[in-house]
Short mmCIF file of C-alpha atoms in Angstrom, two decimals:
data_model
loop_
_atom_site.label_atom_id
_atom_site.label_comp_id
_atom_site.label_asym_id
_atom_site.label_seq_id
_atom_site.Cartn_x
_atom_site.Cartn_y
_atom_site.Cartn_z
CA MET A 778 19.37 -11.19 -22.71
CA ARG A 779 18.59 -8.56 -20.08
CA PRO A 780 21.07 -7.69 -17.35
CA SER A 781 19.94 -7.84 -13.75
CA TRP A 782 19.64 -4.18 -12.91
CA ILE A 783 16.66 -2.45 -11.52
CA PRO A 784 15.31 0.79 -13.06
CA PRO A 785 15.74 3.84 -10.83
CA VAL A 786 12.01 4.15 -10.10
CA LEU A 787 12.19 0.72 -8.47
CA THR A 788 15.00 1.52 -6.07
CA PHE A 789 12.16 1.96 -3.60
CA ALA A 790 12.08 -1.83 -3.51
CA LEU A 791 15.57 -2.00 -2.06
CA LEU A 792 15.61 0.41 0.85
CA SER A 793 16.02 -0.22 4.57
CA PRO A 794 13.18 -2.06 6.33
CA VAL A 795 10.14 -0.53 8.00
CA LEU A 796 7.07 -2.77 7.80
CA ALA A 797 4.40 -0.31 8.83
CA LEU A 798 5.83 3.00 9.89
CA PRO A 799 3.46 5.15 11.93
CA HIS A 800 2.93 8.70 10.77
CA GLY A 801 4.12 10.57 13.78
CA GLY A 802 4.84 9.88 17.39
CA GLY A 803 3.99 6.21 17.04
CA ASP A 804 0.47 6.79 15.73
CA PHE A 805 -0.84 5.67 12.38
CA CYS A 806 -2.77 7.79 9.90
CA GLN A 807 -1.37 11.18 10.77
CA ARG A 808 0.76 13.30 8.46
CA PRO A 809 3.33 15.31 10.42
CA PRO A 810 4.24 18.76 9.10
CA PRO A 811 7.00 18.49 6.48
CA SER A 812 10.51 19.80 6.95
CA THR A 813 13.26 20.20 4.37
CA VAL A 814 15.70 17.31 4.02
CA THR A 815 18.18 16.94 1.18
CA VAL A 816 19.57 13.55 0.20
CA THR A 817 21.96 13.06 -2.70
CA SER A 818 22.94 9.82 -4.39
CA THR A 819 23.83 8.51 -7.82
CA THR A 820 22.45 5.58 -9.77
CA THR A 821 24.88 3.82 -12.12
CA LEU A 822 23.50 2.70 -15.47
CA VAL A 823 24.49 -0.60 -17.01
CA PRO A 824 26.10 -0.76 -20.48
CA GLY A 825 24.06 -2.33 -23.21
CA TYR A 826 20.60 -1.92 -21.71
CA VAL A 827 18.55 -1.31 -24.84
CA LYS A 828 15.25 0.55 -24.71
CA PRO A 829 12.44 -1.86 -25.67
CA THR A 830 9.57 -1.26 -28.00
CA GLY A 831 6.02 -1.58 -26.74
CA PRO A 832 3.86 0.42 -24.35
CA HIS A 833 6.65 2.79 -23.32
CA GLN A 834 7.91 3.54 -26.82
CA ASN A 835 7.89 7.23 -27.70
CA ASP A 836 5.12 8.67 -29.85
CA ASN A 837 7.73 10.40 -31.98
CA PRO A 838 10.79 8.13 -31.94
CA HIS A 839 14.05 9.97 -32.34
CA GLN A 840 16.37 9.18 -35.23
CA HIS A 841 19.57 9.09 -33.24
CA ASP A 842 19.98 5.72 -31.53
CA VAL A 843 21.82 6.87 -28.42
CA PRO A 844 19.98 9.47 -26.32
CA VAL A 845 21.31 10.29 -22.87
CA TYR A 846 18.52 10.84 -20.34
CA THR A 847 18.49 13.33 -17.47
CA ARG A 848 15.98 12.96 -14.69
CA THR A 849 14.14 16.28 -14.51
CA GLY A 850 11.66 15.92 -11.68
CA PRO A 851 8.22 14.55 -10.85
CA ASP A 852 5.22 14.56 -13.13
CA GLN A 853 1.75 15.32 -11.79
CA HIS A 854 1.64 11.87 -10.22
CA GLY A 855 4.88 12.29 -8.30
CA VAL A 856 6.84 9.93 -10.55
CA PRO A 857 10.25 10.82 -12.05
CA THR A 858 10.23 12.16 -15.59
CA TYR A 859 13.09 12.03 -18.04
CA THR A 860 14.24 14.29 -20.83
CA PRO A 861 17.15 13.52 -23.14
CA ALA A 862 20.31 15.49 -22.49
CA SER A 863 21.74 15.09 -25.97
CA TYR A 864 20.88 13.55 -29.34
CA SER A 865 20.72 14.63 -32.93
CA SER A 866 17.02 15.03 -33.69
CA THR A 867 13.64 16.06 -32.25
CA TYR A 868 12.31 13.92 -29.43
CA THR A 869 9.25 13.96 -27.16
CA SER A 870 9.98 13.05 -23.55
CA GLU A 871 7.72 10.56 -21.80
CA SER A 872 6.45 12.82 -19.04
CA ASN A 873 2.90 11.46 -19.19
CA TYR A 874 3.69 7.97 -17.93
CA PRO A 875 2.76 7.76 -14.25
CA THR A 876 4.27 4.36 -13.45
CA LEU A 877 7.62 3.41 -14.94
CA PRO A 878 10.18 5.64 -16.66
CA PRO A 879 11.65 4.91 -20.10
CA TYR A 880 14.81 2.85 -20.15
CA PRO A 881 17.95 4.97 -19.94
CA VAL A 882 20.20 3.93 -22.82
CA TYR A 883 23.95 3.74 -22.32
CA ASN A 884 26.59 4.29 -24.99
CA SER A 885 30.23 4.87 -24.26
CA THR A 886 30.51 7.46 -27.05
CA ALA A 887 27.47 9.51 -26.06
CA VAL A 888 28.15 13.05 -24.91
CA GLY A 889 26.45 14.01 -21.67
CA PRO A 890 25.63 17.52 -20.46
CA THR A 891 29.08 17.87 -18.91
CA GLY A 892 30.81 17.08 -22.19
CA THR A 893 32.15 13.80 -20.85
CA ALA A 894 31.57 10.39 -22.33
CA GLY A 895 28.87 8.15 -20.92
CA PRO A 896 25.47 8.70 -19.37
CA THR A 897 24.69 11.34 -16.79
CA GLU A 898 21.66 11.11 -14.54
CA VAL A 899 20.37 13.57 -11.97
CA PRO A 900 18.58 11.46 -9.32
CA TRP A 901 15.03 12.39 -8.32
CA PRO A 902 13.44 11.79 -5.85
CA PRO A 903 16.30 11.37 -3.38
CA VAL A 904 17.00 7.66 -3.13
CA LYS A 905 19.58 5.52 -1.41
CA THR A 906 21.24 3.02 -3.71
CA GLU A 907 24.03 1.98 -1.40
CA THR A 908 21.71 -0.54 0.26
CA SER A 909 20.51 -1.98 -3.04
CA SER A 910 21.06 -5.64 -3.77
CA VAL A 911 21.15 -7.51 -7.04
CA ILE A 912 18.21 -9.67 -8.06
CA PRO A 913 19.25 -13.22 -7.23
CA GLU A 914 20.02 -15.60 -10.06
CA PRO A 915 17.52 -18.42 -10.70
CA SER A 916 18.07 -21.38 -8.42
CA SER A 917 17.19 -24.05 -11.00
CA SER A 918 16.33 -24.51 -14.66
CA SER A 919 12.69 -25.45 -14.12
CA ILE A 920 10.10 -23.12 -15.63
CA GLU A 921 7.15 -24.57 -13.76
CA PRO A 922 5.53 -22.67 -10.87
CA VAL A 923 6.70 -23.93 -7.49
CA PRO A 924 4.97 -23.78 -4.10
CA SER A 925 5.17 -20.30 -2.67
CA ALA A 926 6.98 -21.43 0.47
CA SER A 927 10.19 -20.93 -1.52
CA CYS A 928 9.45 -17.25 -2.06
CA ARG A 929 7.46 -16.35 1.03
CA PRO A 930 8.92 -13.20 2.62
CA SER A 931 11.18 -13.79 5.59
CA ALA A 932 9.75 -13.70 9.09
CA GLN A 933 11.38 -10.31 9.56
CA TYR A 934 8.74 -8.83 7.28
CA PHE A 935 5.91 -11.36 7.47
CA ASP A 936 5.80 -12.17 11.18
CA ARG A 937 2.71 -11.63 13.30
CA VAL A 938 4.43 -11.04 16.64
CA ASP A 939 2.56 -8.47 18.76
CA LYS A 940 -0.14 -8.10 16.10
CA ALA A 941 -3.84 -8.45 16.77
CA PRO A 942 -5.32 -11.82 15.71
CA SER A 943 -6.07 -11.97 11.99
CA VAL A 944 -7.60 -15.46 12.06
CA GLY A 945 -10.27 -16.58 14.50
CA THR A 946 -12.00 -14.13 16.84
CA LEU A 947 -10.84 -10.54 17.30
CA ARG A 948 -12.46 -9.13 20.46
CA ALA A 949 -12.77 -5.35 20.29
CA ALA A 950 -13.80 -3.26 23.29
CA PHE A 951 -15.94 -0.21 22.40
CA LEU A 952 -15.37 2.51 24.98
CA PHE A 953 -17.52 5.62 24.45
CA VAL A 954 -16.38 8.87 26.08
CA ASP A 955 -17.73 12.41 26.18
CA PHE A 956 -16.48 15.73 27.55
CA PRO A 957 -17.58 18.61 29.78
CA ASP A 958 -17.69 20.88 26.70
CA PHE A 959 -19.33 18.24 24.49
CA PRO A 960 -21.72 16.04 26.47
CA ALA A 961 -23.26 13.28 24.38
CA THR A 962 -26.78 13.79 23.04
CA THR A 963 -27.22 10.27 21.68
CA THR A 964 -27.00 6.83 23.28
CA VAL A 965 -24.09 4.43 23.16
CA GLN A 966 -26.51 1.71 22.06
CA ASP A 967 -27.35 3.60 18.86
CA LEU A 968 -23.71 4.26 17.96
CA PHE A 969 -22.67 0.74 18.92
CA ALA A 970 -25.21 -0.70 16.49
CA ASP A 971 -24.20 1.73 13.73
CA TYR A 972 -20.47 1.00 13.94
CA THR A 973 -20.26 -2.70 14.68
CA THR A 974 -22.50 -4.59 12.26
CA ALA A 975 -21.07 -3.29 8.97
CA PRO A 976 -17.35 -3.44 9.93
CA SER A 977 -17.78 -6.97 11.26
CA ALA A 978 -19.50 -8.06 8.04
CA LEU A 979 -16.76 -6.45 5.96
CA TYR A 980 -14.01 -8.41 7.70
CA LYS A 981 -16.02 -11.60 7.48
CA THR A 982 -16.30 -11.17 3.70
CA MET A 983 -12.72 -10.04 3.06
CA SER A 984 -11.25 -12.85 5.16
CA TYR A 985 -13.42 -15.56 3.56
CA GLY A 986 -14.91 -16.16 7.00
CA LYS A 987 -11.53 -16.60 8.70
CA LEU A 988 -11.77 -13.49 10.90
CA THR A 989 -14.67 -12.63 13.19
CA LEU A 990 -14.68 -9.13 14.66
CA GLU A 991 -16.52 -9.49 17.97
CA PRO A 992 -17.54 -6.11 19.43
CA VAL A 993 -17.79 -5.76 23.21
CA LEU A 994 -19.59 -2.72 24.64
CA ILE A 995 -17.87 -1.29 27.72
CA GLY A 996 -20.67 -0.07 29.95
CA ASP A 997 -24.06 1.23 28.86
CA LYS A 998 -23.24 4.93 28.85
CA PHE A 999 -20.74 7.56 27.78
CA HIS A 1000 -17.87 7.86 30.25
CA ARG A 1001 -17.04 11.47 31.12
CA MET A 1002 -13.47 12.58 30.46
CA PRO A 1003 -11.87 14.90 33.05
CA LEU A 1004 -10.80 17.56 30.51
CA ASN A 1005 -12.53 19.49 27.75
CA SER A 1006 -12.12 17.92 24.32
CA ALA A 1007 -9.80 20.64 22.99
CA ASP A 1008 -7.38 20.08 25.87
CA TYR A 1009 -6.47 16.67 24.46
CA ASN A 1010 -5.31 18.06 21.08
CA MET A 1011 -6.84 15.10 19.26
CA SER A 1012 -6.41 16.62 15.82
CA ARG A 1013 -3.90 15.66 13.16
CA GLY A 1014 -0.34 15.82 14.46
CA PHE A 1015 -0.82 14.85 18.10
CA SER A 1016 2.05 13.14 19.91
CA THR A 1017 2.25 9.65 21.37
CA GLU A 1018 2.13 11.14 24.86
CA GLU A 1019 -1.07 13.07 24.04
CA HIS A 1020 -2.57 9.98 22.46
CA LEU A 1021 -1.85 7.78 25.47
CA LYS A 1022 -3.15 10.38 27.93
CA TYR A 1023 -6.43 10.47 26.03
CA ILE A 1024 -6.71 6.67 26.09
CA ASN A 1025 -5.71 6.35 29.74
CA ASP A 1026 -8.13 9.07 30.83
CA GLY A 1027 -10.87 7.12 29.09
CA LEU A 1028 -9.89 3.92 30.90
CA THR A 1029 -9.76 5.75 34.23
CA ALA A 1030 -13.25 7.11 33.60
CA VAL A 1031 -14.53 3.53 33.31
CA GLY A 1032 -13.08 2.57 36.69
CA ASP A 1033 -14.11 -0.84 37.94
CA SER A 1034 -17.50 -0.77 36.23
CA ALA A 1035 -16.49 -3.12 33.40
CA SER A 1036 -14.18 -6.02 32.61
CA PHE A 1037 -11.51 -5.95 29.88
CA GLU A 1038 -10.66 -9.62 30.14
CA ASN A 1039 -9.75 -11.30 26.82
CA ILE A 1040 -9.89 -8.02 24.89
CA ASP A 1041 -7.57 -7.87 21.86
CA ILE A 1042 -8.01 -4.23 20.80
CA LEU A 1043 -9.50 -1.14 22.40
CA TYR A 1044 -11.63 1.40 20.52
CA VAL A 1045 -12.21 4.82 22.11
CA LEU A 1046 -15.06 6.76 20.49
CA PRO A 1047 -16.17 10.34 21.22
CA PRO A 1048 -19.71 11.62 20.66
CA PRO A 1049 -20.41 12.92 17.14
CA GLU A 1050 -20.78 16.41 18.64
CA ALA A 1051 -17.10 16.57 19.70
CA SER A 1052 -15.89 18.57 16.71
CA THR A 1053 -12.40 19.13 18.12
CA VAL A 1054 -11.65 15.39 18.10
CA THR A 1055 -10.99 15.20 14.38
CA THR A 1056 -8.59 12.38 13.60
CA SER A 1057 -8.67 8.60 13.97
CA ALA A 1058 -5.41 6.85 14.81
CA ALA A 1059 -4.05 3.50 15.97
CA THR A 1060 -1.23 2.88 18.41
CA ALA A 1061 0.67 -0.26 19.39
CA SER A 1062 1.67 1.16 22.78
CA ASN A 1063 0.62 -0.92 25.78
CA VAL A 1064 -2.09 0.42 28.07
CA THR A 1065 -3.27 -1.12 31.34
CA THR A 1066 -6.96 -1.36 32.11
CA PRO A 1067 -8.48 -0.62 35.54
CA ASP A 1068 -8.77 -4.38 36.12
CA ASN A 1069 -5.05 -4.83 35.30
CA PHE A 1070 -5.23 -6.31 31.83
CA VAL A 1071 -2.68 -5.09 29.27
CA ILE A 1072 -3.97 -4.15 25.82
CA SER A 1073 -1.32 -3.80 23.11
CA ASN A 1074 -3.41 -2.26 20.34
CA SER A 1075 -5.70 0.74 20.72
CA ILE A 1076 -7.56 2.97 18.27
CA THR A 1077 -9.09 6.38 18.91
CA PHE A 1078 -11.72 7.69 16.52
CA GLY A 1079 -12.63 11.21 15.47
CA GLN A 1080 -14.89 13.14 13.15
CA ASP A 1081 -13.48 11.30 10.11
CA LEU A 1082 -15.43 8.25 11.34
CA TYR A 1083 -18.72 10.14 11.56
CA ASN A 1084 -18.48 12.72 8.81
CA THR A 1085 -15.87 11.65 6.24
CA TRP A 1086 -15.20 7.95 5.67
CA GLY A 1087 -17.89 6.25 7.72
CA TYR A 1088 -17.64 2.78 9.20
CA LYS A 1089 -14.76 1.72 6.91
CA THR A 1090 -12.57 4.01 9.01
CA LEU A 1091 -12.85 1.30 11.64
CA ASN A 1092 -11.72 -1.36 9.16
CA HIS A 1093 -8.80 0.79 8.00
CA GLU A 1094 -7.54 1.57 11.49
CA THR A 1095 -8.07 -2.01 12.66
CA GLY A 1096 -5.96 -3.04 9.67
CA HIS A 1097 -3.01 -1.35 11.37
CA THR A 1098 -3.48 -3.46 14.49
CA LEU A 1099 -3.39 -6.50 12.21
CA GLY A 1100 -0.02 -5.33 10.89
CA LEU A 1101 -0.98 -3.56 7.66
CA PRO A 1102 0.65 -0.27 6.56
CA ASP A 1103 -0.95 2.79 5.04
CA LEU A 1104 -0.86 2.63 1.25
CA TYR A 1105 -0.96 6.39 0.71
CA PRO A 1106 2.10 8.68 0.64
CA TYR A 1107 3.30 10.20 3.88
CA ASP A 1108 4.84 13.16 2.06
CA GLY A 1109 1.68 15.09 1.21
CA ARG A 1110 0.94 13.77 -2.29
CA PRO A 1111 -2.57 12.55 -3.16
CA THR A 1112 -3.91 9.56 -1.25
CA THR A 1113 -4.24 7.50 -4.45
CA THR A 1114 -0.67 8.06 -5.71
CA PHE A 1115 0.56 4.54 -4.92
CA ALA A 1116 -2.43 2.18 -4.93
CA GLY A 1117 -5.20 4.12 -6.64
CA GLY A 1118 -8.62 2.92 -5.54
CA PHE A 1119 -7.45 -0.59 -4.62
CA ASP A 1120 -7.42 -1.65 -0.94
CA LEU A 1121 -8.95 0.50 1.80
CA MET A 1122 -5.55 0.75 3.51
CA GLY A 1123 -4.94 3.44 0.91
CA LEU A 1124 -8.14 5.30 0.10
CA VAL A 1125 -10.77 4.35 2.69
CA ALA A 1126 -13.55 5.12 0.20
CA ALA A 1127 -11.80 3.10 -2.52
CA GLN A 1128 -13.73 1.92 -5.58
CA SER A 1129 -12.23 -1.54 -5.00
CA PRO A 1130 -11.75 -1.62 -1.20
CA ASP A 1131 -11.02 -5.32 -0.66
CA PHE A 1132 -7.51 -6.00 0.63
CA LEU A 1133 -4.83 -6.84 -1.90
CA ALA A 1134 -3.68 -10.44 -2.22
CA TRP A 1135 -0.35 -9.43 -0.68
CA HIS A 1136 -2.16 -8.35 2.49
CA LYS A 1137 -4.42 -11.40 2.55
CA TRP A 1138 -1.34 -13.62 2.25
CA TYR A 1139 0.27 -11.87 5.20
CA LEU A 1140 -2.91 -12.10 7.27
CA GLY A 1141 -3.27 -15.84 6.66
CA TRP A 1142 -6.46 -15.48 4.63
CA ILE A 1143 -4.65 -16.85 1.57
CA GLU A 1144 -2.54 -19.97 1.98
CA ASP A 1145 0.94 -20.46 0.53
CA SER A 1146 -0.53 -23.02 -1.85
CA GLN A 1147 -2.75 -20.29 -3.35
CA VAL A 1148 0.20 -18.15 -4.46
CA ASP A 1149 2.08 -19.30 -7.56
CA CYS A 1150 5.75 -18.40 -7.20
CA VAL A 1151 7.74 -17.74 -10.38
CA ILE A 1152 11.47 -17.82 -9.73
CA ASP A 1153 13.11 -19.20 -12.86
CA ALA A 1154 13.44 -17.91 -16.39
CA GLY A 1155 10.95 -19.19 -18.93
CA SER A 1156 7.25 -19.06 -19.69
CA THR A 1157 4.59 -20.23 -17.22
CA THR A 1158 0.80 -20.28 -17.35
CA HIS A 1159 -1.42 -19.66 -14.35
CA ARG A 1160 -5.16 -19.73 -13.66
CA ILE A 1161 -6.20 -17.15 -11.05
CA SER A 1162 -9.59 -16.62 -9.44
CA PRO A 1163 -10.76 -13.19 -8.20
CA ILE A 1164 -9.48 -12.04 -4.84
CA GLU A 1165 -13.03 -11.25 -3.73
CA ILE A 1166 -14.30 -14.84 -4.05
CA ALA A 1167 -13.73 -17.44 -1.32
CA SER A 1168 -12.14 -20.57 -2.80
CA ASP A 1169 -9.13 -22.84 -2.43
CA THR A 1170 -7.89 -21.97 -5.93
CA THR A 1171 -4.88 -19.85 -6.89
CA LYS A 1172 -5.32 -16.19 -5.90
CA ALA A 1173 -2.06 -14.56 -6.95
CA ILE A 1174 1.25 -14.82 -8.75
CA ALA A 1175 4.40 -13.76 -6.88
CA ILE A 1176 7.57 -12.95 -8.82
CA PRO A 1177 10.53 -12.15 -6.54
CA LEU A 1178 12.76 -9.28 -7.63
CA ASN A 1179 15.16 -9.64 -4.71
CA GLU A 1180 15.02 -10.83 -1.12
CA THR A 1181 12.16 -8.46 -0.18
CA ALA A 1182 10.56 -7.06 -3.35
CA TYR A 1183 7.98 -8.81 -5.53
CA ILE A 1184 5.86 -8.23 -8.57
CA PHE A 1185 2.38 -9.41 -7.65
CA ALA A 1186 -0.52 -10.24 -9.96
CA GLU A 1187 -4.12 -10.78 -8.87
CA VAL A 1188 -7.60 -10.61 -10.37
CA ARG A 1189 -9.93 -7.81 -9.28
CA SER A 1190 -13.63 -8.16 -10.06
CA LYS A 1191 -17.03 -6.74 -9.14
CA ASN A 1192 -17.67 -9.55 -6.66
CA GLY A 1193 -17.97 -9.22 -2.91
CA ILE A 1194 -17.32 -5.78 -1.47
CA ASP A 1195 -15.84 -4.60 -4.79
CA ASP A 1196 -19.26 -4.55 -6.46
CA GLU A 1197 -18.88 -0.84 -7.35
CA ALA A 1198 -15.41 -1.20 -8.88
CA CYS A 1199 -14.91 0.70 -12.12
CA GLY A 1200 -11.65 -1.06 -12.97
CA THR A 1201 -11.45 -4.85 -13.11
CA GLY A 1202 -8.99 -7.35 -14.55
CA LEU A 1203 -5.46 -8.51 -13.76
CA LEU A 1204 -3.91 -6.04 -11.34
CA LEU A 1205 -0.11 -5.79 -11.26
CA TYR A 1206 1.81 -4.13 -8.46
CA ILE A 1207 5.16 -4.16 -6.72
CA ALA A 1208 5.23 -4.99 -3.01
CA ASP A 1209 8.22 -4.51 -0.75
CA PRO A 1210 7.79 -4.51 3.04
CA ALA A 1211 11.40 -3.31 3.47
CA VAL A 1212 10.76 0.10 1.94
CA GLU A 1213 11.68 3.03 4.16
CA ARG A 1214 8.70 5.36 4.54
CA LYS A 1215 9.46 9.10 4.66
CA SER A 1216 7.31 12.15 5.27
CA GLU A 1217 9.62 14.76 3.74
CA PRO A 1218 10.55 16.16 1.35
CA GLU A 1219 7.63 15.74 -1.03
CA GLY A 1220 8.39 12.79 -3.29
CA ALA A 1221 10.63 11.04 -0.75
CA ASP A 1222 8.07 8.42 0.30
CA LEU A 1223 8.47 5.54 -2.13
CA GLY A 1224 5.60 3.38 -0.92
CA SER A 1225 5.64 -0.26 0.15
CA ILE A 1226 3.09 -1.09 -2.56
CA ARG A 1227 2.98 0.53 -6.01
CA VAL A 1228 0.26 -0.32 -8.53
CA ILE A 1229 1.61 -0.58 -12.08
CA ASP A 1230 -0.44 1.54 -14.46
CA THR A 1231 -0.89 -0.50 -17.63
CA LYS A 1232 -2.98 2.32 -19.15
CA PRO A 1233 -0.49 5.18 -18.74
CA LYS A 1234 -2.19 7.51 -21.22
CA SER A 1235 -5.67 7.00 -19.75
CA VAL A 1236 -7.27 9.38 -17.26
CA GLY A 1237 -8.49 6.32 -15.38
CA CYS A 1238 -12.04 5.75 -14.20
CA GLY A 1239 -14.21 6.75 -11.31
CA LYS A 1240 -13.18 10.14 -9.98
CA THR A 1241 -10.82 11.54 -12.61
CA ASN A 1242 -11.05 15.33 -12.37
CA ASP A 1243 -8.18 15.49 -9.86
CA ASP A 1244 -6.27 12.40 -11.05
CA SER A 1245 -7.46 10.39 -8.05
CA GLY A 1246 -8.91 7.77 -10.41
CA VAL A 1247 -5.93 7.55 -12.74
CA LEU A 1248 -4.86 4.10 -11.48
CA ASN A 1249 -8.35 2.64 -11.23
CA ASP A 1250 -8.25 1.20 -14.75
CA ALA A 1251 -4.74 -0.22 -14.25
CA PRO A 1252 -5.73 -3.93 -14.48
CA LEU A 1253 -4.98 -5.80 -17.69
CA LEU A 1254 -7.90 -7.13 -19.74
CA LEU A 1255 -8.23 -10.08 -22.12
CA GLY A 1256 -5.51 -10.03 -24.76
CA GLU A 1257 -3.52 -7.27 -23.08
CA SER A 1258 0.15 -7.63 -22.22
CA TRP A 1259 2.54 -5.57 -20.12
CA ASP A 1260 6.31 -5.48 -20.09
CA THR A 1261 7.30 -4.54 -16.54
CA GLU A 1262 10.73 -3.41 -17.77
CA LEU A 1263 12.27 -5.84 -15.31
CA GLY A 1264 12.60 -8.74 -17.73
CA ILE A 1265 9.07 -9.88 -16.87
CA ILE A 1266 6.18 -9.77 -19.34
CA VAL A 1267 2.63 -10.58 -18.22
CA THR A 1268 -0.19 -11.41 -20.64
CA VAL A 1269 -3.87 -12.21 -20.12
CA LYS A 1270 -4.38 -15.19 -22.43
CA GLU A 1271 -7.94 -16.19 -21.55
CA VAL A 1272 -10.89 -15.22 -19.37
CA ASP A 1273 -12.96 -18.20 -18.28
CA GLY A 1274 -15.93 -17.06 -16.23
CA ASP A 1275 -14.41 -15.16 -13.33
CA ASP A 1276 -11.00 -16.82 -13.73
CA TYR A 1277 -8.09 -15.36 -15.67
CA VAL A 1278 -5.51 -17.47 -17.49
CA VAL A 1279 -2.23 -15.59 -17.32
CA GLU A 1280 1.11 -16.14 -19.01
CA VAL A 1281 4.26 -14.93 -17.28
CA GLU A 1282 7.40 -14.69 -19.37
CA LYS A 1283 10.52 -14.25 -17.30
CA LEU A 1284 13.50 -13.45 -19.49
CA SER A 1285 17.01 -14.68 -18.82
CA ARG A 1286 19.43 -12.24 -17.25
#
């Protein structure tokens, strides 16, 4: 029997709701400068929670059966590490595990650092547990998967109000602007061709043909802005007011020379020569066109489109207009800390850039019937096809942890746009749209999606010299099993062609 408490590292799944918090001033994909904020809270451990054997067992198990753990700070991946405060023999702490901490073990006779009985834990990073809720008890005794409608996130977190269309046709206006200090030296026709064909094809593939990005060229020339490029401060950290002035000046420059009727999103692109316009960003602030149409989603592009990430920058930023959050930390840690190289909403140049099943479910590209929902205790078996392949078969397993947090399982392969993936198999992650995103202090952002590293001692694959590839080999392979430390064990029982046969064991609480 396992009690229904949630390990401290997963308190991120229980924080106050922000679906897709912009970085600063209402604009996505900017990191504001950090400031110092101190938050203090305490997590209460539950008596009788015994440390399991398995992947998280220590290399040199201690002889005393009741260690008392103290949280000592982040490891190199920004995840809490633990060292024992007191026990009777030599012990090696588990500081190399980048995903889940070891189980704290409670014993009423253990002596903590203060000399008092019971466990003592120093919380890190600052978390808020007062808003935590208990994982709900199973609603029935059935152990069979049930239609996902019973565990679909509430409309508060899965609504599409004020979002750009994710199914059907998405009409995007391409407005090219230049500046007195950086007049364009190329043609809008060349850039339009370069940055429309590939992004449109990418969305067509990722959405299984359900979304068509239709580019609309506004005019046949660059429209001259009234100010020099540097005067707009379009580098990382600009405000909402600066952002909107830039967009509105671009619209004013168009005048009545073009129509914006039936436009869903507006793209504003500078010439590649405009080196002071560095950062791409999306905003959900309304702007009014010269012909009096209101556009609710706009994106401005910078040098990161031309010189860093390429055309996928457009797919990433457009993802925000569809309602998707950034998957990288806002607090200055590496881009791949939370999601590794899975999903271009994290690392744009990801080794496996296709959207996660969680995102495809939200966007309406995966139907409820394609998500197996596991609510009750017991053992269930599921056949899952790769997320990259269009089909009407099951694409994911959803295991609710509480009213907003889920363990998700999906198959990643080398199909589709993930043909250069170095890590394939059954990917496990925790998704919680209610997580509060923070930009300071470092370590405070807990991430709305966290990939579970089932190879915690591996250096990963792909780019590994700076740990950016450490999560890329996270998926489980044939015969591998992972205890999530939440009373849920996932095992790959069979691989049949591209499909994976997966067993989920949900223990009673």
